[in-house]
Coordinates of C-alpha atoms in Angstrom, one line a residue:
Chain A
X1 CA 1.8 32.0 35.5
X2 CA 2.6 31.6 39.2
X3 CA -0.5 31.5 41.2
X4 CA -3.2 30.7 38.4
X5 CA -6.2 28.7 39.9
X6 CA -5.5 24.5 40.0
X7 CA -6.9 23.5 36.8
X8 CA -6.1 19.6 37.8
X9 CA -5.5 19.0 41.9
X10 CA -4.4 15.3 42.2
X11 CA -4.2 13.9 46.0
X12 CA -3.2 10.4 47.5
X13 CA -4.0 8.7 43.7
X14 CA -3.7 5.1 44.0
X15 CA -4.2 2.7 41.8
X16 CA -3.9 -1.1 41.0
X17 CA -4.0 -3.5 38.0
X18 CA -5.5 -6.5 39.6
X19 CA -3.5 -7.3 42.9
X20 CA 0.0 -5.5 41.4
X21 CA -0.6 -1.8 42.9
X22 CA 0.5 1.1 40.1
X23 CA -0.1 4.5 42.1
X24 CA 1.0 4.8 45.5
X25 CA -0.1 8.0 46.2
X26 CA 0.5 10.9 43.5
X27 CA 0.0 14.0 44.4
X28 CA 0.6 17.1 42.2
X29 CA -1.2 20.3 40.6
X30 CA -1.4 21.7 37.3
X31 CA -2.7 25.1 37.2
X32 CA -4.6 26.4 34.6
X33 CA -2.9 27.2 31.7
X34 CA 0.2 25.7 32.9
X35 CA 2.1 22.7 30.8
X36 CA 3.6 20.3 33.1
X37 CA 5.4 17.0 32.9
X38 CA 5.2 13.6 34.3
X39 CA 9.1 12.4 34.2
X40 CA 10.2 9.1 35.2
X41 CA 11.6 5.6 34.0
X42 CA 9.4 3.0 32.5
X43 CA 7.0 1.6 34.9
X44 CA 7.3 4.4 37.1
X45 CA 3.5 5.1 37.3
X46 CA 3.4 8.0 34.6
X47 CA 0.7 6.4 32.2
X48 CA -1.1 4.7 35.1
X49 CA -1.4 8.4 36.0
X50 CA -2.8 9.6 32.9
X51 CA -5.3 6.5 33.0
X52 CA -6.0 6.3 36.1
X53 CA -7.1 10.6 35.5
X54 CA -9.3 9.5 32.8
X55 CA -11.0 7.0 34.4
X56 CA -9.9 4.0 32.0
X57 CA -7.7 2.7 35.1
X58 CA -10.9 1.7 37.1
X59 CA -9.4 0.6 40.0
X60 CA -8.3 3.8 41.9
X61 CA -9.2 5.6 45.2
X62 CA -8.1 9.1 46.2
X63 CA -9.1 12.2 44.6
X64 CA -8.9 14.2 41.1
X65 CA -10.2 17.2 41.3
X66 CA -10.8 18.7 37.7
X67 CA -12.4 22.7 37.9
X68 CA -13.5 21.9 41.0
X69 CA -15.2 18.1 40.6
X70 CA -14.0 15.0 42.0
X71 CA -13.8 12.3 39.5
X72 CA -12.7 9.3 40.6
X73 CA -15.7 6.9 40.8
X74 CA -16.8 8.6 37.9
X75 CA -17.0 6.4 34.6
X76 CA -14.5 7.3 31.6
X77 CA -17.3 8.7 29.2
X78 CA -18.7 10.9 32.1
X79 CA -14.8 12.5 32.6
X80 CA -14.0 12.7 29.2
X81 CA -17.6 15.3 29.0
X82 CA -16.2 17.4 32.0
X83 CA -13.9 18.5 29.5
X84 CA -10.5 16.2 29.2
X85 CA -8.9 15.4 26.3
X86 CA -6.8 12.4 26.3
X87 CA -3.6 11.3 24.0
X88 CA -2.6 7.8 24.8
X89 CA 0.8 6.5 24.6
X90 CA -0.1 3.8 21.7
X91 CA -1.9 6.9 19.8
X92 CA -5.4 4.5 19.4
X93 CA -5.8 5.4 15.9
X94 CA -8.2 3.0 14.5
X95 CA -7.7 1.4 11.3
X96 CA -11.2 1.3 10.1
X97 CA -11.4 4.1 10.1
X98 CA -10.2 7.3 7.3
X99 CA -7.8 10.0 8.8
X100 CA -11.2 12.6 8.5
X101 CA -13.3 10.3 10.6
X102 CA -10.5 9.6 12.8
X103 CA -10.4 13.1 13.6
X104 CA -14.3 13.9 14.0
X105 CA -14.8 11.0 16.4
X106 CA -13.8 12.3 19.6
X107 CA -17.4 14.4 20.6
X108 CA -17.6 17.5 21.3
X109 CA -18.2 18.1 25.0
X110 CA -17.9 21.8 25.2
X111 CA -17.8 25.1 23.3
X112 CA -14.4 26.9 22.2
X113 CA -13.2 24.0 20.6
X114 CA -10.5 24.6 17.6
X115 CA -12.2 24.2 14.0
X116 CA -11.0 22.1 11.6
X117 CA -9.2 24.8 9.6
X118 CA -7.6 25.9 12.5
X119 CA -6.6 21.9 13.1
X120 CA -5.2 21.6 9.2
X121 CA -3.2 25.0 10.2
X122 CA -1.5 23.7 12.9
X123 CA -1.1 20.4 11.1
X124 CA -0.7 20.5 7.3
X125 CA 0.4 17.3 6.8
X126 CA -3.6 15.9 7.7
X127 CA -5.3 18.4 5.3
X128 CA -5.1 16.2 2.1
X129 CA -5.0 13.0 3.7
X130 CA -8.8 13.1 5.1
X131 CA -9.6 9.3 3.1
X132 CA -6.9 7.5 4.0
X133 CA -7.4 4.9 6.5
X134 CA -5.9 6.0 10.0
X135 CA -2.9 4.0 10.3
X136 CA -1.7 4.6 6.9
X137 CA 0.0 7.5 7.9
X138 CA 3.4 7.5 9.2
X139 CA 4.4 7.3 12.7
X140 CA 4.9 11.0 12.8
X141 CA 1.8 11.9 11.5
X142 CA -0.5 9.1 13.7
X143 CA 0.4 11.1 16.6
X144 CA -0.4 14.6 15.3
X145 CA -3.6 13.0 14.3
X146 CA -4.0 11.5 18.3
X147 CA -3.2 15.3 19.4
X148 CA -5.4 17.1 16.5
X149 CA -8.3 15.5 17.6
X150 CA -8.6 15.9 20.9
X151 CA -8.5 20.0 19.9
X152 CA -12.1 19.9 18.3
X153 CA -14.0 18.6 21.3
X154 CA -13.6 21.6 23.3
X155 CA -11.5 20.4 26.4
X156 CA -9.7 22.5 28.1
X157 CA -7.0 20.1 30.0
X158 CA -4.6 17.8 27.4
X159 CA -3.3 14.7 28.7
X160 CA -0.8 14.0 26.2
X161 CA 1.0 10.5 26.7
X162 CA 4.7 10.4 25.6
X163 CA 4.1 12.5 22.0
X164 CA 7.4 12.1 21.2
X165 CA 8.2 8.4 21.3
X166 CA 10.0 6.5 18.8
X167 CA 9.6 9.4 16.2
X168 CA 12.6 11.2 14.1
X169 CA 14.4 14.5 15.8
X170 CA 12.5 16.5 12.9
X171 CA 9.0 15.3 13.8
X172 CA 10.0 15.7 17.7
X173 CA 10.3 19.1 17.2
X174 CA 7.5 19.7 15.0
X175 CA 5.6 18.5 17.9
X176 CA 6.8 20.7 20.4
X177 CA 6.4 24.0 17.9
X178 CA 2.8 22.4 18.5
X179 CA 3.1 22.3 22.0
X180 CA 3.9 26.0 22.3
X181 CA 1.1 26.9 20.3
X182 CA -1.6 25.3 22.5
X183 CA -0.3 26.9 25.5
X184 CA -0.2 30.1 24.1
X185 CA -4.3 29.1 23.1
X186 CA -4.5 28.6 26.8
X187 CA -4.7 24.9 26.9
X188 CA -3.9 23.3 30.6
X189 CA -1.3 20.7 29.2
X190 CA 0.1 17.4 31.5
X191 CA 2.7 15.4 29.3
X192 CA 4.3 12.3 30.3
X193 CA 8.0 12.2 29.2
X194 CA 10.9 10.1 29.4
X195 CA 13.0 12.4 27.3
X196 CA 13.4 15.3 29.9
X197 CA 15.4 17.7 27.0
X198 CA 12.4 17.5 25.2
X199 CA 10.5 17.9 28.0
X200 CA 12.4 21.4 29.2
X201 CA 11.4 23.2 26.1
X202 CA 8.0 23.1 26.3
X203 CA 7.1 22.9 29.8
X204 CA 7.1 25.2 33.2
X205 CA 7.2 22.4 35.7
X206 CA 8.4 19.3 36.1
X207 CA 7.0 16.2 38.3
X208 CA 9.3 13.6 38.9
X209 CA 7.2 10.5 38.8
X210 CA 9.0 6.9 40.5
X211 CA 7.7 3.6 42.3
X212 CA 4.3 5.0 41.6
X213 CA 4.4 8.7 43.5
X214 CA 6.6 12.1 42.8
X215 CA 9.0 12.3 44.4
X216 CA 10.5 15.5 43.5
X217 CA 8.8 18.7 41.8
X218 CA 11.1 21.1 39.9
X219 CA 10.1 24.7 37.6
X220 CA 11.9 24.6 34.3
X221 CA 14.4 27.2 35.6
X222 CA 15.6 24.9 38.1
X223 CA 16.1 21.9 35.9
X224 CA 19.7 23.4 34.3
X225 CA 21.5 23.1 38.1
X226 CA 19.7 20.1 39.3
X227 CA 20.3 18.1 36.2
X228 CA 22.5 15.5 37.9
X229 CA 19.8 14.9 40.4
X230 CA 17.2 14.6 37.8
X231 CA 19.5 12.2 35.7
X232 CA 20.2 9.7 38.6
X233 CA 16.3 9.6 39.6
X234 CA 15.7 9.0 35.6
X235 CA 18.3 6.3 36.0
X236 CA 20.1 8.1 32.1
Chain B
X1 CA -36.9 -22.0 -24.6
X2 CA -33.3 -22.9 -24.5
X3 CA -31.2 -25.3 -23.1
X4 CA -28.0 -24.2 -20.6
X5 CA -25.0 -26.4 -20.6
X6 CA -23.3 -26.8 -16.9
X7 CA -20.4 -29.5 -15.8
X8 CA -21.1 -31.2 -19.7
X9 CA -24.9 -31.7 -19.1
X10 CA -27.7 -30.0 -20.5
X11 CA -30.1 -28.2 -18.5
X12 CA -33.6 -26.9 -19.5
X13 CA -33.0 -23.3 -18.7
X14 CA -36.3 -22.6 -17.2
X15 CA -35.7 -25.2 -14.3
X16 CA -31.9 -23.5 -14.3
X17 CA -33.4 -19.7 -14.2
X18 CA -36.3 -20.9 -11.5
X19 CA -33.8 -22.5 -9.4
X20 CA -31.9 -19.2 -8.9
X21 CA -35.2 -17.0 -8.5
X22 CA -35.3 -19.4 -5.8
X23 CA -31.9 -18.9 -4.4
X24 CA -32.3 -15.3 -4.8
X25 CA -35.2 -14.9 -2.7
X26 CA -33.8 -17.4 -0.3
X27 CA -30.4 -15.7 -0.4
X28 CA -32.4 -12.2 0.5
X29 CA -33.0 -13.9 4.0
X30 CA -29.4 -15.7 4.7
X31 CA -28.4 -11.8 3.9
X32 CA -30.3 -10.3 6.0
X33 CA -30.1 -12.7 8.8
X34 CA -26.1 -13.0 8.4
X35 CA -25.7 -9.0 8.0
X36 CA -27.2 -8.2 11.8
X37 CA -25.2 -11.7 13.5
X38 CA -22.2 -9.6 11.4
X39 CA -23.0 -6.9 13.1
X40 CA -23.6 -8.1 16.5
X41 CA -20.4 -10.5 16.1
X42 CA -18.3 -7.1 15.0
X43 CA -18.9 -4.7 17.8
X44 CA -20.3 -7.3 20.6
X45 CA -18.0 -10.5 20.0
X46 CA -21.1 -12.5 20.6
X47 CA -22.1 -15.3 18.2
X48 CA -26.0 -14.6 18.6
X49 CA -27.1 -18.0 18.4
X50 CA -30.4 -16.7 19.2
X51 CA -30.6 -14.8 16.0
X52 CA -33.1 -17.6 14.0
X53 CA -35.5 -17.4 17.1
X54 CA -35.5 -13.5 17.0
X55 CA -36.4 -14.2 13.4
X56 CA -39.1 -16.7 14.2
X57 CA -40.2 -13.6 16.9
X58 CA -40.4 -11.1 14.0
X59 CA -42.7 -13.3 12.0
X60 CA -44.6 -14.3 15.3
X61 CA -45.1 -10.5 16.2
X62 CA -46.3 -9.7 13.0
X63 CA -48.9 -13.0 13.0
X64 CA -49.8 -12.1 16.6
X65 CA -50.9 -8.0 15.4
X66 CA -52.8 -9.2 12.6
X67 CA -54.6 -11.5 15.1
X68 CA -55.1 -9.1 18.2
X69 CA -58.9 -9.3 18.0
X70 CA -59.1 -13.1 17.7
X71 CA -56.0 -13.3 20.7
X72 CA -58.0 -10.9 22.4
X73 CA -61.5 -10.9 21.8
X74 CA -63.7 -8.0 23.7
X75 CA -60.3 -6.4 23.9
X76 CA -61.2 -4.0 21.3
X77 CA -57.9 -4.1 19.8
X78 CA -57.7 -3.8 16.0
X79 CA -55.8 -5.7 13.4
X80 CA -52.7 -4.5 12.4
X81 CA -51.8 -5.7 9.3
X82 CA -48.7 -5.7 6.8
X83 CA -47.1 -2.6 6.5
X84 CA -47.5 -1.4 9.9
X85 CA -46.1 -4.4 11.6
X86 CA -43.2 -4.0 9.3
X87 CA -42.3 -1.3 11.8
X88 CA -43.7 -2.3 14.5
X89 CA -42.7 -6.2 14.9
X90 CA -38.6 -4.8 14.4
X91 CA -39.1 -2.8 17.1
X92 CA -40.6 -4.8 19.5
X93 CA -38.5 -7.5 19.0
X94 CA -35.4 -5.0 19.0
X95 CA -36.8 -3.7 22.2
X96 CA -36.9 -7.3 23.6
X97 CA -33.4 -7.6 22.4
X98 CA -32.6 -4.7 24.4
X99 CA -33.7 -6.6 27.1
X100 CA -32.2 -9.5 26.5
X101 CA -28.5 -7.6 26.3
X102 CA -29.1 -5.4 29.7
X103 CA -30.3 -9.1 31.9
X104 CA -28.2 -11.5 30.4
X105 CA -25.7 -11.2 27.2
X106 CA -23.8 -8.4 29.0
X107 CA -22.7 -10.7 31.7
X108 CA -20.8 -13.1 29.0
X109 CA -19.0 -10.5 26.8
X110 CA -15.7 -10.9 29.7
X111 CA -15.9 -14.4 29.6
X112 CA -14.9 -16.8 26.7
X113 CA -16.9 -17.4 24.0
X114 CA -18.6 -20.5 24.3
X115 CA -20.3 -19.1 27.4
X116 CA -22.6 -16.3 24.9
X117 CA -23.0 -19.2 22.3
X118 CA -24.2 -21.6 25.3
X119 CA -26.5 -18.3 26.4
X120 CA -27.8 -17.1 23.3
X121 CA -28.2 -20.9 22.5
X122 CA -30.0 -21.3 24.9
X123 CA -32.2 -18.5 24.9
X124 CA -33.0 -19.5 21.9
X125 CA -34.4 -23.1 23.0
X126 CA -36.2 -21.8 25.5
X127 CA -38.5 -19.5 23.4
X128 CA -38.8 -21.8 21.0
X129 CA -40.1 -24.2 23.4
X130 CA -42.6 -21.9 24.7
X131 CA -43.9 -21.2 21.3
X132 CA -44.2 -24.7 20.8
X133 CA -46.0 -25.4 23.9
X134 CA -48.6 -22.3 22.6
X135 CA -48.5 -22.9 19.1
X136 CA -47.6 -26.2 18.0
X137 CA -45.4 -27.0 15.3
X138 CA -48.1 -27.0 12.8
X139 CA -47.3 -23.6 11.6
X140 CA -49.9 -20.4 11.4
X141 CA -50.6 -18.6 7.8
X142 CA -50.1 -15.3 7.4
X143 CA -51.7 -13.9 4.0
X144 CA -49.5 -11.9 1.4
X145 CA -50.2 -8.7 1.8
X146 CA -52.9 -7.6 -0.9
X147 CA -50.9 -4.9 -2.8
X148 CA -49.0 -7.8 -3.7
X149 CA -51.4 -10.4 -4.8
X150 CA -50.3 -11.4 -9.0
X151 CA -47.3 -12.5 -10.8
X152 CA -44.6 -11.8 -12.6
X153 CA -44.8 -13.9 -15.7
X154 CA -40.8 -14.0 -16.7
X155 CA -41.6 -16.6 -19.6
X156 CA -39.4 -19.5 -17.8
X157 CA -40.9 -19.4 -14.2
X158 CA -43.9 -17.0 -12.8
X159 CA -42.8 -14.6 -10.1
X160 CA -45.0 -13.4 -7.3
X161 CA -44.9 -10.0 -6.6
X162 CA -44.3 -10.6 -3.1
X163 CA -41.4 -12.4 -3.7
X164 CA -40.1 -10.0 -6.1
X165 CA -40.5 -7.2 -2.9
X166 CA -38.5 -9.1 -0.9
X167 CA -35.3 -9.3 -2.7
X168 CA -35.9 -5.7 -3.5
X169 CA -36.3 -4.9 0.2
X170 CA -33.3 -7.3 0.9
X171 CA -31.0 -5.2 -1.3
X172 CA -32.4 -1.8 0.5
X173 CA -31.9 -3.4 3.9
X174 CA -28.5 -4.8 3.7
X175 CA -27.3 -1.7 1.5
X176 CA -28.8 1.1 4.0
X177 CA -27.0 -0.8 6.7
X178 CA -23.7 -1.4 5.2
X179 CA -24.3 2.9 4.6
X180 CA -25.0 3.4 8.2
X181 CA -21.8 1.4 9.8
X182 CA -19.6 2.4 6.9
X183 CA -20.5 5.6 5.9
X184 CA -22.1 7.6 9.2
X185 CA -20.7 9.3 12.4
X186 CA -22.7 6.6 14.2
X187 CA -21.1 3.6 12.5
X188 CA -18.1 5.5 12.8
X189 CA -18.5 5.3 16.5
X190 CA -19.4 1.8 15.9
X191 CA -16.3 0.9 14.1
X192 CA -13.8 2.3 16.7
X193 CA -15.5 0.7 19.4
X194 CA -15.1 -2.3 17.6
X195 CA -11.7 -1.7 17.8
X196 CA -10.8 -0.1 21.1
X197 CA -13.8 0.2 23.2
X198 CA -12.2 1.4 26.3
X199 CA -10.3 4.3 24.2
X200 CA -14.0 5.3 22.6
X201 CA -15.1 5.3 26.0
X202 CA -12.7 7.9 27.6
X203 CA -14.0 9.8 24.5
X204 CA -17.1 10.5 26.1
X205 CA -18.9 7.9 24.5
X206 CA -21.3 5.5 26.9
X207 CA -20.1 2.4 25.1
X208 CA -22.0 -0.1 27.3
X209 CA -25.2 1.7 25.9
X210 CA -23.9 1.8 22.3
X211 CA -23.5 -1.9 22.6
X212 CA -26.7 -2.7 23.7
X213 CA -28.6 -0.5 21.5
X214 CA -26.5 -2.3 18.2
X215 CA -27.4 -5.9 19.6
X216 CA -30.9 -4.3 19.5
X217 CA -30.3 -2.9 16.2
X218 CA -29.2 -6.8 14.9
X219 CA -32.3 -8.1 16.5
X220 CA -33.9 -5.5 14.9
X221 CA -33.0 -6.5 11.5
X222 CA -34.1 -10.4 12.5
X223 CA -37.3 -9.9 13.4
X224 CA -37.5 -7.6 10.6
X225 CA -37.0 -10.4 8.1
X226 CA -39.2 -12.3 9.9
X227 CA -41.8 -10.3 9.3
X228 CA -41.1 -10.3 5.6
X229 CA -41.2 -14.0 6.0
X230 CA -44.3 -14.5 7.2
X231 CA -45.8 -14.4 4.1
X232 CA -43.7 -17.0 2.2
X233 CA -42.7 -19.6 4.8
X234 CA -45.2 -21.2 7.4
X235 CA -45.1 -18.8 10.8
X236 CA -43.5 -21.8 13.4
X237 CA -42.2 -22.0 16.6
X238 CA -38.8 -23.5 14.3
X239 CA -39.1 -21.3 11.6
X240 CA -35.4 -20.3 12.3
X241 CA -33.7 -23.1 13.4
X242 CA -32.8 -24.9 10.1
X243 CA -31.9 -21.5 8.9
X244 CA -29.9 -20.3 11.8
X245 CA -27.2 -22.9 10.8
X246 CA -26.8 -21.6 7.3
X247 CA -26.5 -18.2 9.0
X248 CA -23.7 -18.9 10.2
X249 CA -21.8 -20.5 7.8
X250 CA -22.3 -17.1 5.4
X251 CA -21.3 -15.4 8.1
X252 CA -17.9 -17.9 8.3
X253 CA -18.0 -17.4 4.7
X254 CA -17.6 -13.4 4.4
X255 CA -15.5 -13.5 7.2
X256 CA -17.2 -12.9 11.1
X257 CA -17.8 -9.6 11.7
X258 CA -17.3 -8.1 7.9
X259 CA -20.7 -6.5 6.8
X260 CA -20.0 -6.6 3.7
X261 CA -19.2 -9.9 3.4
X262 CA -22.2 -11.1 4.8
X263 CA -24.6 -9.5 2.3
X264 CA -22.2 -10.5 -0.6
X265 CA -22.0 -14.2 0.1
X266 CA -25.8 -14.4 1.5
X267 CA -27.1 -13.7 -1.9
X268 CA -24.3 -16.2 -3.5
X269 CA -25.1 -18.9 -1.7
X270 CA -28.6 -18.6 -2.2
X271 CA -27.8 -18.6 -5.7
X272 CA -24.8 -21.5 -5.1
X273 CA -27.6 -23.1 -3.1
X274 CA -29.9 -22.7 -6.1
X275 CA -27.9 -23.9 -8.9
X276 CA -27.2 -27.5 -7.1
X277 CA -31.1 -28.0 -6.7
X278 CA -30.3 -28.3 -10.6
X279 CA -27.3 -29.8 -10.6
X280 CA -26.9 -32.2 -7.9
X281 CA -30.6 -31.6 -6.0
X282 CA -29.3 -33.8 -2.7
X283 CA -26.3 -32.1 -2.6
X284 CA -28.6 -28.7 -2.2
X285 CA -28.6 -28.8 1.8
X286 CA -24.6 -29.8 2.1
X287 CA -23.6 -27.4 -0.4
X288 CA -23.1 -24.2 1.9
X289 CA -21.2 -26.1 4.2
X290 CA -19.0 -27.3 1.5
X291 CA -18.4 -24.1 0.5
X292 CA -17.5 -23.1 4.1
X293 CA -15.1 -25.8 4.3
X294 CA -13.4 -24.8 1.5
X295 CA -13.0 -21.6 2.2
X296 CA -12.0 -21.9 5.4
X297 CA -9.0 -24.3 4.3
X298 CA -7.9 -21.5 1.4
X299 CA -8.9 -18.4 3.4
X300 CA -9.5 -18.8 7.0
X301 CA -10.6 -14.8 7.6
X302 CA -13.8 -15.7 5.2
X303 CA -13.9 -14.0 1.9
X304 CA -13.9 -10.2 3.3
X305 CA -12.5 -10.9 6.4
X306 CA -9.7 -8.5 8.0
X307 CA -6.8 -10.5 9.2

């Protein structure tokens, strides 16, 4: 895994909301088939990150390279067809519509997408649930349904915002058995965690994400001896 | 014939049974018209106040291709008649729609919402106007199309054929629609935009385009039953004015932005409508808004309404 091509090169990202300024300058890699996380506290920049990626964070100069295209000034629709798949933090399951339709909206923007069989193996908890309305599924199973269907459309890099939050110790690890599973498919994965236990087990690198940059970069071997650093600049 | 008893007073049930023909076929339009400001209201949070003169444009369309020659003499154009226009007229008014969303209604969907109801408003007045300036207020016939020339005779009230298309086509209309938002990848697209445009977006989904090409399928739909109109009411510059109003009460009624709802309580109150012109006859123009008042006291969200 150590000297893969960069899947994802992000350089001197900044970004605002309004006047109040989000990024101040991130800069990290993900190589490709890598999974790596975003740490940090709240409001340290990680989901600004992961917006401002995916173009919904308009505002933003620097440069994200994805497979070797810059993409910021390009509009969200246009990024999301180079092949990006995007989890957000608040899941965006819509409650019009049923959990199948939910699944087959995201387009597909490339071939060597999973099929839906595959999607119902890796989730079984969707298969028999295709006509009920989105949010009438439990916490738990609204975020496999955000991950599941970004897995049809064909993109290669995952941007999955905070899977894991507010969800039982059961369904947290059901979600990283998940995890594992797409990387070994070869998906390019970037995770935003706060939880960084959770975040060890399924990831190689770490980016420690605060006051809107990273300010410190650690493999997952190195996390076990630097773990009172890392808890200090997580502020646990 | 019989006699119906309503509110302790007797009613010839001819007049009765006419009087909701009446509110059927009248009903057919408030559907219709309600069902695309539903669906423009739903994805585009814009009241589209200009809806009743998109309607008028339908019907105007439709007169104007059936009189290309005499608009046009030496022109060489032909007459386009009934059935084509019933295609035609939708699109060219949706295509104006189009138009009408890219130069002006886009600039309003950040802003509050008087601004589009002061916009399409005004829009509105201004083609009017112009019409009015061409036309006059006199109104321009437009013959019922010959297929449909005869009557119905129902034993209490003779129906004309034509009439009895347009509720049919009403039905087909408002049902293939609620089918295509409800029940298709496209409305599917439709209804998650509704509800989270930017997350549609970073889909891969050009959002700005889907929104203009929806406010040009509710145009669409407008000048659609304009055309249909044509033939029953007098083709005027005003022509959707009066009706516009009553448009938008159904609309309150179902509940803004439900589709459903706005085909369901178009065609009941055209028949509510209806039965006062028995009951109470100068009670026949208040009684929709009476209705909308009362619902809006027990069930703000409108009859279908998500809350």
């Amino acid at each position: 895994m150590t000297e893969a091509e960069p899947h994802l090169t992000v350089r001197g990202l900044q970004a605002w909301y309004g006047e109040s300024q989000a990024l101040r300058g991130m800069d990290f890699v993900v190589r490709r088939g890598e999974v790596v996380t975003l740490l940090g506290r709240n409001g340290a920049g990680k989901t600004s990150t992961l917006r401002s990626i995916v173009g919904i964070l308009r505002q933003r100069t620097g440069s994200v390279v994805f497979e070797g295209r810059e993409t910021v000034g390009l509009k969200s629709n246009a990024i999301a067809r180079l092949g990006i798949g995007y989890c957000p933090e608040e899941r965006g399951i819509f409650a019009s519509l049923t959990v199948e339709e939910n699944l087959l909206l995201p387009p597909v923007v490339a071939p060597g997408g999973m099929t839906v069989a595959e999607i119902h193996d890796l989730f079984p908890n969707l298969r028999s649930r295709g006509r009920t309305p989105g949010t009438k599924l439990s916490g738990g199973e609204q975020q496999m349904l955000a991950i599941a269907r970004i897995l049809r459309t064909g993109a290669r890099l995952l941007l999955l915002d905070e899977p894991t939050e507010g969800l039982a110790p059961v369904i947290v690890k059901a979600i990283g058995e998940v995890l594992r599973v797409l990387k070994q498919r070869g998906f390019t994965i970037v995770l935003v965690e706060q939880n960084f236990r959770f975040a060890a087990t399924v990831a190689d690198r770490h980016y420690v994400v605060d006051g809107g940059r990273v300010v410190a970069e650690m493999t997952n071997h190195e996390i076990a001896a630097r773990q009172d650093e890392l808890k200090t600049m997580l502020g646990v | 014939m019989f006699t119906i008893e309503i509110l302790g007073k007797t009613y010839n049930s001819a007049a009765v049974f006419g009087q909701l023909l009446i509110g059927l076929i009248n009903g057919s339009f408030y559907a219709m018209l309600s069902l695309g400001v539903a669906v423009i209201f739903g994805m585009l949070r814009i009241a589209n106040f200009a809806h009743g003169a998109q309607y008028m444009l339908g019907a105007f369309v439709a007169w104007a291709l059936l009189n290309l020659p005499e608009l046009f003499p030496g022109s060489g154009l032909p007459s386009i008649g009934y059935w084509p226009s019933l295609i035609l007229a939708p699109v060219i008014v949706g295509v104006v729609g189009m138009a009408t969303e890219r130069i002006f209604i886009r600039r309003v969907y950040d802003l509050d919402h008087a601004y589009g109801f002061l916009l399409t408003i005004g829009l509105a007045m201004m083609v009017e106007g112009l019409l009015h300036v061409r036309f006059g207020s006199a109104g321009l016939p437009y013959g019922t199309p010959k297929e449909f020339q005869g009557t119905f005779n129902l034993g209490f009230m003779f129906l004309p054929y034509y009439r009895a298309w347009v509720i049919v086509a009403s039905i087909i209309i408002c049902f293939g629609t609620w089918l295509l938002i409800e029940r298709t990848r496209l409305g599917a697209y439709l209804r998650a935009a509704t509800e989270n445009p930017e997350l549609v977006q970073a889909f891969g989904i050009d959002v700005p385009r889907m929104l203009m090409l929806t406010y040009a399928l509710g145009v669409a739909l407008a000048g659609l039953a304009g055309v249909m109109a044509a033939p029953i009411y007098q083709v005027s510059p005003q022509m959707g004015q009066n009706l516009i109003i009553i448009v938008f009460a159904v609309v309150v009624i179902g509940g803004m932005g439900s589709i459903l709802g706005s085909i369901v309580s178009g065609f009941l109150l055209g028949l509510i409508e209806g039965l006062t012109k028995v009951v109470y006859p100068p009670g026949s123009t208040t009684v929709i808004f009476v209705f909308m008042a009362l619902i809006l006291l027990a069930r703000p969200q409108g009859l279908m309404g998500r809350t």
